mmCIF file of N, CA and C and ligand atoms in Angstrom:
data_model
loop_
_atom_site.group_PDB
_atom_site.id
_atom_site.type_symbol
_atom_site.label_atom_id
_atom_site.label_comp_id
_atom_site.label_asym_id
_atom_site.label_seq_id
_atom_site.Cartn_x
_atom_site.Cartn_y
_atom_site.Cartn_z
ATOM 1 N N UNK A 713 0.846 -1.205 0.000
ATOM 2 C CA UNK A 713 0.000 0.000 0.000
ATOM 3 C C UNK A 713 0.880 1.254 0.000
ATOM 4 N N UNK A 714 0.244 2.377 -0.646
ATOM 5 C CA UNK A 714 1.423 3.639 -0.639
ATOM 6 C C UNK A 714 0.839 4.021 0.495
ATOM 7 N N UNK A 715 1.954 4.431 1.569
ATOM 8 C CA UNK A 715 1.118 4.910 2.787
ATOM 9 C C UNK A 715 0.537 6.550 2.519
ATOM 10 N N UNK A 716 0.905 6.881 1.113
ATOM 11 C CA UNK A 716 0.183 8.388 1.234
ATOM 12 C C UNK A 716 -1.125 8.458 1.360
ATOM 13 N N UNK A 717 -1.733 7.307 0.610
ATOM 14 C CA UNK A 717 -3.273 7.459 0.337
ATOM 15 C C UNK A 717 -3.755 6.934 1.871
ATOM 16 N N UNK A 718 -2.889 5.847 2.865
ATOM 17 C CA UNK A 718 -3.752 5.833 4.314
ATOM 18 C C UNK A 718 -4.048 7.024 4.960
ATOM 19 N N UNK A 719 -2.826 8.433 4.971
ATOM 20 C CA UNK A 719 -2.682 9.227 5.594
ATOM 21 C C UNK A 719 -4.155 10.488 4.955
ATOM 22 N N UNK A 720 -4.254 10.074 3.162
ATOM 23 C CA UNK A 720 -4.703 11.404 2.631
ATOM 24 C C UNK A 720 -6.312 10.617 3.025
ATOM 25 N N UNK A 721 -6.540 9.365 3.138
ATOM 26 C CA UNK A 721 -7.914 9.175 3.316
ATOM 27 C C UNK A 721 -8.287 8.977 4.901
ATOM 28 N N UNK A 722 -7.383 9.187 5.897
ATOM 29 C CA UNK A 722 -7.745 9.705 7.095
ATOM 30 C C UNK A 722 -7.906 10.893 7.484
ATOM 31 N N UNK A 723 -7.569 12.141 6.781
ATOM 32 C CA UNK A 723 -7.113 12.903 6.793
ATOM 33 C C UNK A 723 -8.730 13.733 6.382
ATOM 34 N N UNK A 724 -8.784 13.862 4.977
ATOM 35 C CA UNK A 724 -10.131 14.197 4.218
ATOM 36 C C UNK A 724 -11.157 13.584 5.179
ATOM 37 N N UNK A 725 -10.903 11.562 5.624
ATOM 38 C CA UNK A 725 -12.287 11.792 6.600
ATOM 39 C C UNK A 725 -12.901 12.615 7.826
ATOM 40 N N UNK A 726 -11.642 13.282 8.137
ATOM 41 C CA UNK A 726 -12.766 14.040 8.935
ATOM 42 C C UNK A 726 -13.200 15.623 8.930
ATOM 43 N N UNK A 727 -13.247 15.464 7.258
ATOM 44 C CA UNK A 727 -14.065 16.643 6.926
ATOM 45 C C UNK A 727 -15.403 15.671 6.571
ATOM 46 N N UNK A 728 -15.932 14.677 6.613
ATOM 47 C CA UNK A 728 -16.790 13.940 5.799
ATOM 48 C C UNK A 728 -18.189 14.757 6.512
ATOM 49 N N UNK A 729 -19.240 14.702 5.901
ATOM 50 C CA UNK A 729 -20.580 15.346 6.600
ATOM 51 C C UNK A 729 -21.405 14.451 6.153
ATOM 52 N N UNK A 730 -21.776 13.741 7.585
ATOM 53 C CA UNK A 730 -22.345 12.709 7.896
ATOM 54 C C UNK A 730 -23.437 13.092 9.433
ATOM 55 N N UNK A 731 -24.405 13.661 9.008
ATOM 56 C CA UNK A 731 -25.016 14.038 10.231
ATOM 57 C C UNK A 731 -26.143 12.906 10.552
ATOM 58 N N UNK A 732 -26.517 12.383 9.704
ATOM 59 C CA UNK A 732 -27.582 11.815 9.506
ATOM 60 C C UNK A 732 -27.243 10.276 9.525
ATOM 61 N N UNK A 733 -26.264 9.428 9.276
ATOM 62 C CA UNK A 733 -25.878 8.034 10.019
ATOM 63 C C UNK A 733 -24.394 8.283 10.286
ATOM 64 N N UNK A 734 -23.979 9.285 10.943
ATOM 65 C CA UNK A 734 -22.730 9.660 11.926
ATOM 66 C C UNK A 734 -21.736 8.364 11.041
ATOM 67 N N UNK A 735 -21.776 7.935 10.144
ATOM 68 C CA UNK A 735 -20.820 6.826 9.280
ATOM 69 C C UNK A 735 -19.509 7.616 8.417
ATOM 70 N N UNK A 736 -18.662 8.307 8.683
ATOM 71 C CA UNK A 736 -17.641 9.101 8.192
ATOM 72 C C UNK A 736 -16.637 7.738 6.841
ATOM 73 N N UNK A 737 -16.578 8.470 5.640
ATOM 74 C CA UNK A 737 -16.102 7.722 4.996
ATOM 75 C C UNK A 737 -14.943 8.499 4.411
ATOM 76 N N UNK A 738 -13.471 8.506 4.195
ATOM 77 C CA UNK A 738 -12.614 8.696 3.941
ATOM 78 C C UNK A 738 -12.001 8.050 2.393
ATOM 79 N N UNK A 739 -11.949 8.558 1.303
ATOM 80 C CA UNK A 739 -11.242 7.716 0.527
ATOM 81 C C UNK A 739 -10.010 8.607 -0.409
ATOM 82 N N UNK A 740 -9.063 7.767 -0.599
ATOM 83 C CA UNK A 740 -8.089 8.322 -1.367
ATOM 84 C C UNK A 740 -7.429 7.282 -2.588
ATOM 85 N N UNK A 741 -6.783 7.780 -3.885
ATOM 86 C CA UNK A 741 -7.046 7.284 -4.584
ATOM 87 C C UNK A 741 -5.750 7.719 -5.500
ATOM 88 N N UNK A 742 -4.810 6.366 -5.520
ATOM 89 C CA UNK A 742 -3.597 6.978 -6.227
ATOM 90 C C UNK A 742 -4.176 7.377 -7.815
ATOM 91 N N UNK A 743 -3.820 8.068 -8.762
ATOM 92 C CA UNK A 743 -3.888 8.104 -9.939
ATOM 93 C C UNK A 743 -2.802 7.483 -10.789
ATOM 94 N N UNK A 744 -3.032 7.270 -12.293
ATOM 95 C CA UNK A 744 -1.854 6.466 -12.946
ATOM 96 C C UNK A 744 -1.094 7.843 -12.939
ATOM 97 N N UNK A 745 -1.049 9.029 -13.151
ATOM 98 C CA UNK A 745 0.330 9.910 -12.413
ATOM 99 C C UNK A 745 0.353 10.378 -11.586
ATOM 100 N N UNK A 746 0.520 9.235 -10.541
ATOM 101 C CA UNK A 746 1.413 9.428 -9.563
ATOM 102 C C UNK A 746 0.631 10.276 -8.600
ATOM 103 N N UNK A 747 -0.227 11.173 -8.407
ATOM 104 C CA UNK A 747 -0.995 11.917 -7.745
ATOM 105 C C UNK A 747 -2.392 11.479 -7.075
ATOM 106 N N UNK A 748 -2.344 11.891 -5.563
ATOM 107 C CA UNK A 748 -3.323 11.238 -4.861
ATOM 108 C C UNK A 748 -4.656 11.953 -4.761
ATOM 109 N N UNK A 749 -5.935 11.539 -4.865
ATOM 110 C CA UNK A 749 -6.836 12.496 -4.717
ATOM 111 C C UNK A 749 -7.975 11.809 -3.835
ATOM 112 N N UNK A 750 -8.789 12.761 -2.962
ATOM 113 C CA UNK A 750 -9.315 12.040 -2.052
ATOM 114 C C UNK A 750 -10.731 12.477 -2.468
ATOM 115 N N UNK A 751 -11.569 12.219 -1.283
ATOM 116 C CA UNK A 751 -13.078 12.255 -1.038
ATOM 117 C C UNK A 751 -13.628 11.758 -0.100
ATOM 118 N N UNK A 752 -14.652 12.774 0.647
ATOM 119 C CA UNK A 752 -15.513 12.131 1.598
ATOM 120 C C UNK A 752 -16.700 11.967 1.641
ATOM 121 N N UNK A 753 -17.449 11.429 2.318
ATOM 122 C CA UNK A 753 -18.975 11.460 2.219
ATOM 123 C C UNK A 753 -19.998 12.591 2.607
ATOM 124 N N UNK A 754 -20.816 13.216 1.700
ATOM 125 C CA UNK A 754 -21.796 13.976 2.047
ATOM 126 C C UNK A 754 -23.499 13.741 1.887
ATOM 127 N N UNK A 755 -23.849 14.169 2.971
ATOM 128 C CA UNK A 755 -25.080 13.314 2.810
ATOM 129 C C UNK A 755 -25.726 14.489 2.544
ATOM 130 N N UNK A 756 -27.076 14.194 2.409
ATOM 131 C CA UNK A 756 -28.360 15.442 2.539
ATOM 132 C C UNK A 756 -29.492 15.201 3.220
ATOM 133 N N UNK A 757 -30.093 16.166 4.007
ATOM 134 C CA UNK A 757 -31.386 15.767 4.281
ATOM 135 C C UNK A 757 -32.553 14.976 3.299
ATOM 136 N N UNK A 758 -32.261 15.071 2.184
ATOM 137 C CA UNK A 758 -33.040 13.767 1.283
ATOM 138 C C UNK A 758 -31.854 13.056 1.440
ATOM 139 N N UNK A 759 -31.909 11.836 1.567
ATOM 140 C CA UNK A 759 -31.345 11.255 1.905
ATOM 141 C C UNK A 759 -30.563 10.340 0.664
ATOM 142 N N UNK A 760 -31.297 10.045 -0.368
ATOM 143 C CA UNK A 760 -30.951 9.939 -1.275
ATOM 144 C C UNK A 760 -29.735 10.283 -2.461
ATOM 145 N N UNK A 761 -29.928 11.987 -1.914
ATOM 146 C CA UNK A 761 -28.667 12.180 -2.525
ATOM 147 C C UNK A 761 -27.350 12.079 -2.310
ATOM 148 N N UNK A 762 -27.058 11.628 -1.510
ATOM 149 C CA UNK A 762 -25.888 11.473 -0.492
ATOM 150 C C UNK A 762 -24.805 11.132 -1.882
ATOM 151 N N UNK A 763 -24.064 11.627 -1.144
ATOM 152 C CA UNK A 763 -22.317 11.542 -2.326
ATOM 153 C C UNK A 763 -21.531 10.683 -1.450
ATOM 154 N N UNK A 764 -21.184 9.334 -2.130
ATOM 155 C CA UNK A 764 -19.799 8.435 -1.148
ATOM 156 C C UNK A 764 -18.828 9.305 -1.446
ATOM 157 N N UNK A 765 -17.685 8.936 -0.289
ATOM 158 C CA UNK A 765 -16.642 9.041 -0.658
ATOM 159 C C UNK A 765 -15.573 8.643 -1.555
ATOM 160 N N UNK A 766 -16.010 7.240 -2.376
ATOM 161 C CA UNK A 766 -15.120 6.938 -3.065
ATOM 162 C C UNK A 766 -15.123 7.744 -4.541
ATOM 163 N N UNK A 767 -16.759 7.687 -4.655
ATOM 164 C CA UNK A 767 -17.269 8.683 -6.081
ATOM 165 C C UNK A 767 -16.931 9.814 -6.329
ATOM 166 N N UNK A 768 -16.799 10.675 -4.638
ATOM 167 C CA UNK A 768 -16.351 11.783 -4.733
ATOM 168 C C UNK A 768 -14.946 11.887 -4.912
ATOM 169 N N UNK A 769 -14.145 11.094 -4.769
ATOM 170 C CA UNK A 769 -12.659 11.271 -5.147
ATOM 171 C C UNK A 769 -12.105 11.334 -6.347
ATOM 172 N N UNK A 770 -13.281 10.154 -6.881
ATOM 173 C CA UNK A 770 -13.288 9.906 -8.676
ATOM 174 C C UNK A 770 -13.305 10.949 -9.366
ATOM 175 N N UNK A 771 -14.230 11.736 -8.826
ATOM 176 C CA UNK A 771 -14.543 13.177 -9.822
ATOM 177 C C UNK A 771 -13.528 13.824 -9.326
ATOM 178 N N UNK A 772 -12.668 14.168 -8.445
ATOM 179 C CA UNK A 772 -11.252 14.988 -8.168
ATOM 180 C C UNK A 772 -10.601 14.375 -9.519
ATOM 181 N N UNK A 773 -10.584 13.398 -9.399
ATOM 182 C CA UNK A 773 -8.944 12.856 -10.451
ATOM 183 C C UNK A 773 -9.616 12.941 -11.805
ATOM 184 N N UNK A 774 -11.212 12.911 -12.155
ATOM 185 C CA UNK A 774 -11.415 12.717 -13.508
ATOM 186 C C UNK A 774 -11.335 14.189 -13.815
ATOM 187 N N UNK A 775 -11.618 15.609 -12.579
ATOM 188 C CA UNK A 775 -11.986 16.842 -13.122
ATOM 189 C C UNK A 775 -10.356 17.491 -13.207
ATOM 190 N N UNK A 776 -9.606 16.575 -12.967
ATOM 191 C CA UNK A 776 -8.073 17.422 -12.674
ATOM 192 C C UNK A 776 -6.933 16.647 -13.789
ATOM 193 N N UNK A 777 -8.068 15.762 -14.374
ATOM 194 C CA UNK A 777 -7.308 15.130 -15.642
ATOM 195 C C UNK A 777 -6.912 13.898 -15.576
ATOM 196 N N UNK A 778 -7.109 13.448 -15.078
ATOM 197 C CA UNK A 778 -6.509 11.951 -14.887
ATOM 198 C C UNK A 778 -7.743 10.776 -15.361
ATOM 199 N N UNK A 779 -7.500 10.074 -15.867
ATOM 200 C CA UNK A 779 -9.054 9.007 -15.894
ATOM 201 C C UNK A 779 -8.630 7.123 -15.927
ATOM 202 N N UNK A 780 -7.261 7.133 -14.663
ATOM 203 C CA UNK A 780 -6.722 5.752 -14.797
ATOM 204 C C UNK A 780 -6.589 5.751 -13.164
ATOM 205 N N UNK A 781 -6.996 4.591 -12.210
ATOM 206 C CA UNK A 781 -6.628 4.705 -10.947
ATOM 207 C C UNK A 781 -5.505 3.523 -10.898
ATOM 208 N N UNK A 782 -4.974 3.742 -10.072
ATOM 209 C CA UNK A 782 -3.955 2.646 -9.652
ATOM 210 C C UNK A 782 -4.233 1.748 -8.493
ATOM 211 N N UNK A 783 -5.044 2.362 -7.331
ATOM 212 C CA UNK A 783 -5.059 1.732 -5.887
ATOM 213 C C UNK A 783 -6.024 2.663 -5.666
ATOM 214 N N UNK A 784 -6.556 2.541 -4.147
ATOM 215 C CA UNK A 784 -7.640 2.674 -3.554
ATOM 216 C C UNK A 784 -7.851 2.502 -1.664
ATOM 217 N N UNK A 785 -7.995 3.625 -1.008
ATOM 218 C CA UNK A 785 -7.474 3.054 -0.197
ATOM 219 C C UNK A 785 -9.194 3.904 1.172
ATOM 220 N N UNK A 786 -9.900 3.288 1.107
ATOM 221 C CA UNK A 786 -11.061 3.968 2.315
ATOM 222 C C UNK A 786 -10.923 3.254 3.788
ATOM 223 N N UNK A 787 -10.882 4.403 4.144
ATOM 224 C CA UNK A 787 -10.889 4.625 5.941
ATOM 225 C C UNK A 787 -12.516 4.465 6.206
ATOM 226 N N UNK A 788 -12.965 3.917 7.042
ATOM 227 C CA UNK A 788 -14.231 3.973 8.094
ATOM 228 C C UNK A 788 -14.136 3.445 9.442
ATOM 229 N N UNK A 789 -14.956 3.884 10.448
ATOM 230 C CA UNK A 789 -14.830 3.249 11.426
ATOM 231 C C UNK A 789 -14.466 1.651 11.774
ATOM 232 N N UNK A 790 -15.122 1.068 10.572
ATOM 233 C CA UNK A 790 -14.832 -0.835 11.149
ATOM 234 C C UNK A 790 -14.319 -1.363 9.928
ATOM 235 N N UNK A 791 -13.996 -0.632 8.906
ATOM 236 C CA UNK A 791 -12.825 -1.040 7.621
ATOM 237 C C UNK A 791 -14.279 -1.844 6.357
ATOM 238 N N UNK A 792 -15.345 -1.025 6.509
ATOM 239 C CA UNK A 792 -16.090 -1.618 5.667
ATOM 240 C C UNK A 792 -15.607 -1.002 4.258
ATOM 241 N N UNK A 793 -16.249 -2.220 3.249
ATOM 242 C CA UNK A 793 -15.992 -2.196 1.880
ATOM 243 C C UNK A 793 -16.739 -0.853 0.897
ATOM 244 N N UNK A 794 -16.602 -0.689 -0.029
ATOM 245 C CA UNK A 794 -17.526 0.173 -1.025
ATOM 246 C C UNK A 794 -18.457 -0.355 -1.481
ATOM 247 N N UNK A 795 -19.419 0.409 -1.496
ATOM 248 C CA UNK A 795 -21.088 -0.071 -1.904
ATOM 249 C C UNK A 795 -21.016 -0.507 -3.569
ATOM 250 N N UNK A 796 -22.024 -1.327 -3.937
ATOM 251 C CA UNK A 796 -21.742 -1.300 -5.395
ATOM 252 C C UNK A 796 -21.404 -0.576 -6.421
ATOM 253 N N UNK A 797 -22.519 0.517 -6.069
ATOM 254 C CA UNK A 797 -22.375 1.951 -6.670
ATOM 255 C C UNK A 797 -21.298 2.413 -6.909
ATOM 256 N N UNK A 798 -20.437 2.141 -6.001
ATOM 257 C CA UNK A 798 -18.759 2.986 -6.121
ATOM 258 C C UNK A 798 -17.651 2.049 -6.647
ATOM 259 N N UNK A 799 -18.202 0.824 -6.554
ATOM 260 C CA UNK A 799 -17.383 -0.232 -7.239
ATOM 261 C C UNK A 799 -17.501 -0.386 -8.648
ATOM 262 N N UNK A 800 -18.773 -0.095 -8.992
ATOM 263 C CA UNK A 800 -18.706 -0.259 -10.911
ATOM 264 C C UNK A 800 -18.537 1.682 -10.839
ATOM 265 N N UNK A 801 -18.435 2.159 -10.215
ATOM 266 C CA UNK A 801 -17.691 3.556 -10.362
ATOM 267 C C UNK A 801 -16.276 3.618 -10.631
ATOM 268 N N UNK A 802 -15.393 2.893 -9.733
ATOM 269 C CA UNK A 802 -14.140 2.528 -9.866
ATOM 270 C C UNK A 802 -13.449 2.308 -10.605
ATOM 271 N N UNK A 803 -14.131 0.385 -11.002
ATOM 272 C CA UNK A 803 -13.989 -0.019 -12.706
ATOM 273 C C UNK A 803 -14.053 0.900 -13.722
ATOM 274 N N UNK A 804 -15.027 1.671 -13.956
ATOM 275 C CA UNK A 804 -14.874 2.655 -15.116
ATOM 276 C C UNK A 804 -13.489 2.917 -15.302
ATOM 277 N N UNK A 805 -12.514 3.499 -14.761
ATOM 278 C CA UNK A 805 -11.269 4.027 -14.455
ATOM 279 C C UNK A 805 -10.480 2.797 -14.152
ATOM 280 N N UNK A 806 -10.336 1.283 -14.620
ATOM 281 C CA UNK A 806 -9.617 0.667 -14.305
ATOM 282 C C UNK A 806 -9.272 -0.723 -15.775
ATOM 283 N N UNK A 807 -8.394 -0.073 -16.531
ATOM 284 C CA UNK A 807 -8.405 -0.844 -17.606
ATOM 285 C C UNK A 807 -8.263 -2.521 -16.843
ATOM 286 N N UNK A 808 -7.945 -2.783 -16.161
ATOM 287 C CA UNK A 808 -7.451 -3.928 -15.515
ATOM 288 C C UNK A 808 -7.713 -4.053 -13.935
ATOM 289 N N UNK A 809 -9.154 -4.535 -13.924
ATOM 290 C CA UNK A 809 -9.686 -3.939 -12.533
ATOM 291 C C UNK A 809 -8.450 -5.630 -11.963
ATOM 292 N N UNK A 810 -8.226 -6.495 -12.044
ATOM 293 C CA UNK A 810 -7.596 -7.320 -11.186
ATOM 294 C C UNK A 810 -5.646 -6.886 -10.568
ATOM 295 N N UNK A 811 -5.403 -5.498 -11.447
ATOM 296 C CA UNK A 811 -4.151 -5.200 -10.754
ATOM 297 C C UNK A 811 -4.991 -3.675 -10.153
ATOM 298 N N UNK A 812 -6.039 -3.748 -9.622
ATOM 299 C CA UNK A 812 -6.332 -2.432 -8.805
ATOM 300 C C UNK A 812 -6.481 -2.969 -7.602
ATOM 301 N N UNK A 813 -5.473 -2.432 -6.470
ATOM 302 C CA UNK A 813 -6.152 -2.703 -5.100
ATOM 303 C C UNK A 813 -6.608 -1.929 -4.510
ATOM 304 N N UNK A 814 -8.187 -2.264 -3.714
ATOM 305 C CA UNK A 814 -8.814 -1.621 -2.987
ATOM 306 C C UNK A 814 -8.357 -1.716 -1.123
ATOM 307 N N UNK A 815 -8.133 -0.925 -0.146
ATOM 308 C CA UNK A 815 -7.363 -1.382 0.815
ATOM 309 C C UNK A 815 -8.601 -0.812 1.791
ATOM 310 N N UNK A 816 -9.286 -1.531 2.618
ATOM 311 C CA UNK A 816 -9.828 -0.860 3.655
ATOM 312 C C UNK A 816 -9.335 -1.083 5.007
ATOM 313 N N UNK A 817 -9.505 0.525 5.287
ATOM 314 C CA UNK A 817 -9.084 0.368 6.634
ATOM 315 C C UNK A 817 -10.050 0.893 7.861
ATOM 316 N N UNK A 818 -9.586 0.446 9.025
ATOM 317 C CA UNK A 818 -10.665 0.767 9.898
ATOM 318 C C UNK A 818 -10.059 1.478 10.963
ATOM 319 N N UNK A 819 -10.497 2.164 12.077
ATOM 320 C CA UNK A 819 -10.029 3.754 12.958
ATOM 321 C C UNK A 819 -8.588 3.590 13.219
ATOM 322 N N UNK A 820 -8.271 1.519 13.603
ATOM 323 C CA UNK A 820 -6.855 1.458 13.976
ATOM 324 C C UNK A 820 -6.091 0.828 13.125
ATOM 325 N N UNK A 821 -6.426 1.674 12.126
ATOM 326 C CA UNK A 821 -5.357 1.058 11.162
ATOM 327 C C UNK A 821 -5.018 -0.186 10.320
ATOM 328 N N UNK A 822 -6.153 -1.210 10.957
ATOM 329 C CA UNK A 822 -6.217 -2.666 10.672
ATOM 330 C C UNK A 822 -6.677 -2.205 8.865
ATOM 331 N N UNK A 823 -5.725 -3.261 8.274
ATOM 332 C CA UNK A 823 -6.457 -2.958 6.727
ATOM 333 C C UNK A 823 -7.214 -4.793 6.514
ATOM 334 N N UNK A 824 -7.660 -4.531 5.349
ATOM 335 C CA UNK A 824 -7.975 -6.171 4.464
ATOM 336 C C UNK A 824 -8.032 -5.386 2.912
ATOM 337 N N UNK A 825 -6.939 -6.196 2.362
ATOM 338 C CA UNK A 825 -7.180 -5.770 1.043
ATOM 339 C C UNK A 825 -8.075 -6.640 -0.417
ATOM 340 N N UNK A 826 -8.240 -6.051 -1.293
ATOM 341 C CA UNK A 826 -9.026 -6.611 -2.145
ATOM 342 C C UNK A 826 -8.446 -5.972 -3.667
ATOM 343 N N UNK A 827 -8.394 -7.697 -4.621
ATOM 344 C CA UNK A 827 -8.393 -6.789 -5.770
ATOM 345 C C UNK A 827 -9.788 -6.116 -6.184
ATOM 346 N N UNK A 828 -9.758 -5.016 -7.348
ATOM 347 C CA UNK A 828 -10.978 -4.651 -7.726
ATOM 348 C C UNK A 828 -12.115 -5.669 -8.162
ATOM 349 N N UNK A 829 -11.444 -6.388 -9.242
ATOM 350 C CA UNK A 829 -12.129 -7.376 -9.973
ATOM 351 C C UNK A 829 -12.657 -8.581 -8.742
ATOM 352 N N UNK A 830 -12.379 -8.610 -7.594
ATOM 353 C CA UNK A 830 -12.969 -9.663 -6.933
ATOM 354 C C UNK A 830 -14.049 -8.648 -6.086
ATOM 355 N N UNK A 831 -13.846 -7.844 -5.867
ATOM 356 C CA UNK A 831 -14.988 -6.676 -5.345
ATOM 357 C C UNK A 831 -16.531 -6.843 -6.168
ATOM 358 N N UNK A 832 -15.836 -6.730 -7.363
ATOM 359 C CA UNK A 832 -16.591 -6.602 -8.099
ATOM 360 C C UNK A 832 -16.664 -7.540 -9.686
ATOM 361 N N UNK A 833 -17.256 -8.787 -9.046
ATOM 362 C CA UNK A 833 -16.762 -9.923 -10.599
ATOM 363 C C UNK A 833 -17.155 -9.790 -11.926
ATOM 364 N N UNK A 834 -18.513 -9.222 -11.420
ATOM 365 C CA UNK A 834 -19.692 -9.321 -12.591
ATOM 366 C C UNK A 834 -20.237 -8.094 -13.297
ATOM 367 N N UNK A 835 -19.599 -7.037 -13.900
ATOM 368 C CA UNK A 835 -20.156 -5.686 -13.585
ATOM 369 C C UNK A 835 -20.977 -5.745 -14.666
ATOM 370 N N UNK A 836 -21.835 -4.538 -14.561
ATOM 371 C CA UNK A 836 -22.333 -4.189 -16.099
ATOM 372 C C UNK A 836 -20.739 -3.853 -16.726
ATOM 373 N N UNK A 837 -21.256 -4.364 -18.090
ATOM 374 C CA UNK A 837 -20.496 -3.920 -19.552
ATOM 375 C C UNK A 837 -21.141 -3.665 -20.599
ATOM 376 N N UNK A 838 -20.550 -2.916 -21.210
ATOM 377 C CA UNK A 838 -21.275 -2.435 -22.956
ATOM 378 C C UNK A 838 -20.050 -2.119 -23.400
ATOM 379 N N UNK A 839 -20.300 -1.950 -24.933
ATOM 380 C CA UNK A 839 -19.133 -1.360 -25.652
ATOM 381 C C UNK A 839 -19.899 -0.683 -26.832
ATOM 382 N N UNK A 840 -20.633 0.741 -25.717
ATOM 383 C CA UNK A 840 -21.113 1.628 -26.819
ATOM 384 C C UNK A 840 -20.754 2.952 -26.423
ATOM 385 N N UNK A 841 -19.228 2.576 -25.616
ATOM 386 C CA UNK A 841 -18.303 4.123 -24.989
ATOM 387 C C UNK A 841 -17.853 4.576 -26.908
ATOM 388 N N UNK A 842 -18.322 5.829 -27.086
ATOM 389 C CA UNK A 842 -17.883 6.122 -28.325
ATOM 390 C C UNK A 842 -16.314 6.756 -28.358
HETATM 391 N N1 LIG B 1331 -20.807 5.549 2.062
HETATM 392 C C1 LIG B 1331 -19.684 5.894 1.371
HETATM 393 O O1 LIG B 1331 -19.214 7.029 1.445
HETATM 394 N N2 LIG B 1331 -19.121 4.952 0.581
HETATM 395 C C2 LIG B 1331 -19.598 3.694 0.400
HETATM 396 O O2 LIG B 1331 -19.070 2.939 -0.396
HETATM 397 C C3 LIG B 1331 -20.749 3.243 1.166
HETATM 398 C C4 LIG B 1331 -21.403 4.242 2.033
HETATM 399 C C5 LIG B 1331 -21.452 6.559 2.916
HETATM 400 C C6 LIG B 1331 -22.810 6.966 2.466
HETATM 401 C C7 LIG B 1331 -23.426 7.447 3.759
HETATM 402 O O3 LIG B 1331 -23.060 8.794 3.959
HETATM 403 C C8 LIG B 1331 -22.749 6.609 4.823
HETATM 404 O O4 LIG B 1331 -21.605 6.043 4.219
HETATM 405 C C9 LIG B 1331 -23.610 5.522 5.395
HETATM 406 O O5 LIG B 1331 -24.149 4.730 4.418
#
């Protein structure tokens, strides 16, 4: 694991705004250059709209130019995984989701890692990206 992304996704989590299931999500996200970009969770009183943290990091690296991840690394209280939603989010950005690792970690540091492609075996696919 690069320890930048443990430090940059502990770091961003606790700006996360989570009023509404107090669940703080931290994520950071090497890019293929070399540059780390994070995201946290924001929820809304509709509840619905809520932004993860991993999605929100995505759009850092896709709006700052980058559209290849390398690794993956979310902080939460008990080292839970990414929701589906953020996992076929991921893939998008992963020509080779089985050399992407996802690393979760939890308040003390304990990680469990995962490749992408076992996160996520079965995704949707098409090939009508023009
Ligand atoms: N959440 C994330 O930020 N990422 C995930 O992959 C799953 C869930 C957030 C959404 C909500 O703010 C809180 O965690 C509880 O579900």
């Amino acid at each position: 694991m690069d320890e930048r992304l443990l430090k940059a996704a502990r770091d961003v989590r606790a700006n996360a705004y989570a009023p509404y299931s107090v669940y703080r999500v931290g994520a950071a996200i090497l890019g293929a250059d070399g540059k780390v970009y994070t995201g946290c969770n924001v929820e809304n009183v509709s509840y619905g709209l809520t932004m993860c943290a991993e999605r929100s990091a995505l759009a850092q690296m896709v709006a700052a130019g980058c559209q290849e991840i390398q690794e993956v690394v979310v902080v939460t209280a008990d080292g839970g995984t990414p929701c589906g939603m953020c996992r076929q989010s991921l893939l998008e950005f992963a020509p080779v989701p089985s050399n992407v690792w996802v690393i979760c970690a939890n308040e003390d540091g304990d990680t469990d890692s995962y490749r992408l492609s076992e996160l996520c075996p079965a995704p949707f696919q098409s090939d009508i990206k023009k």
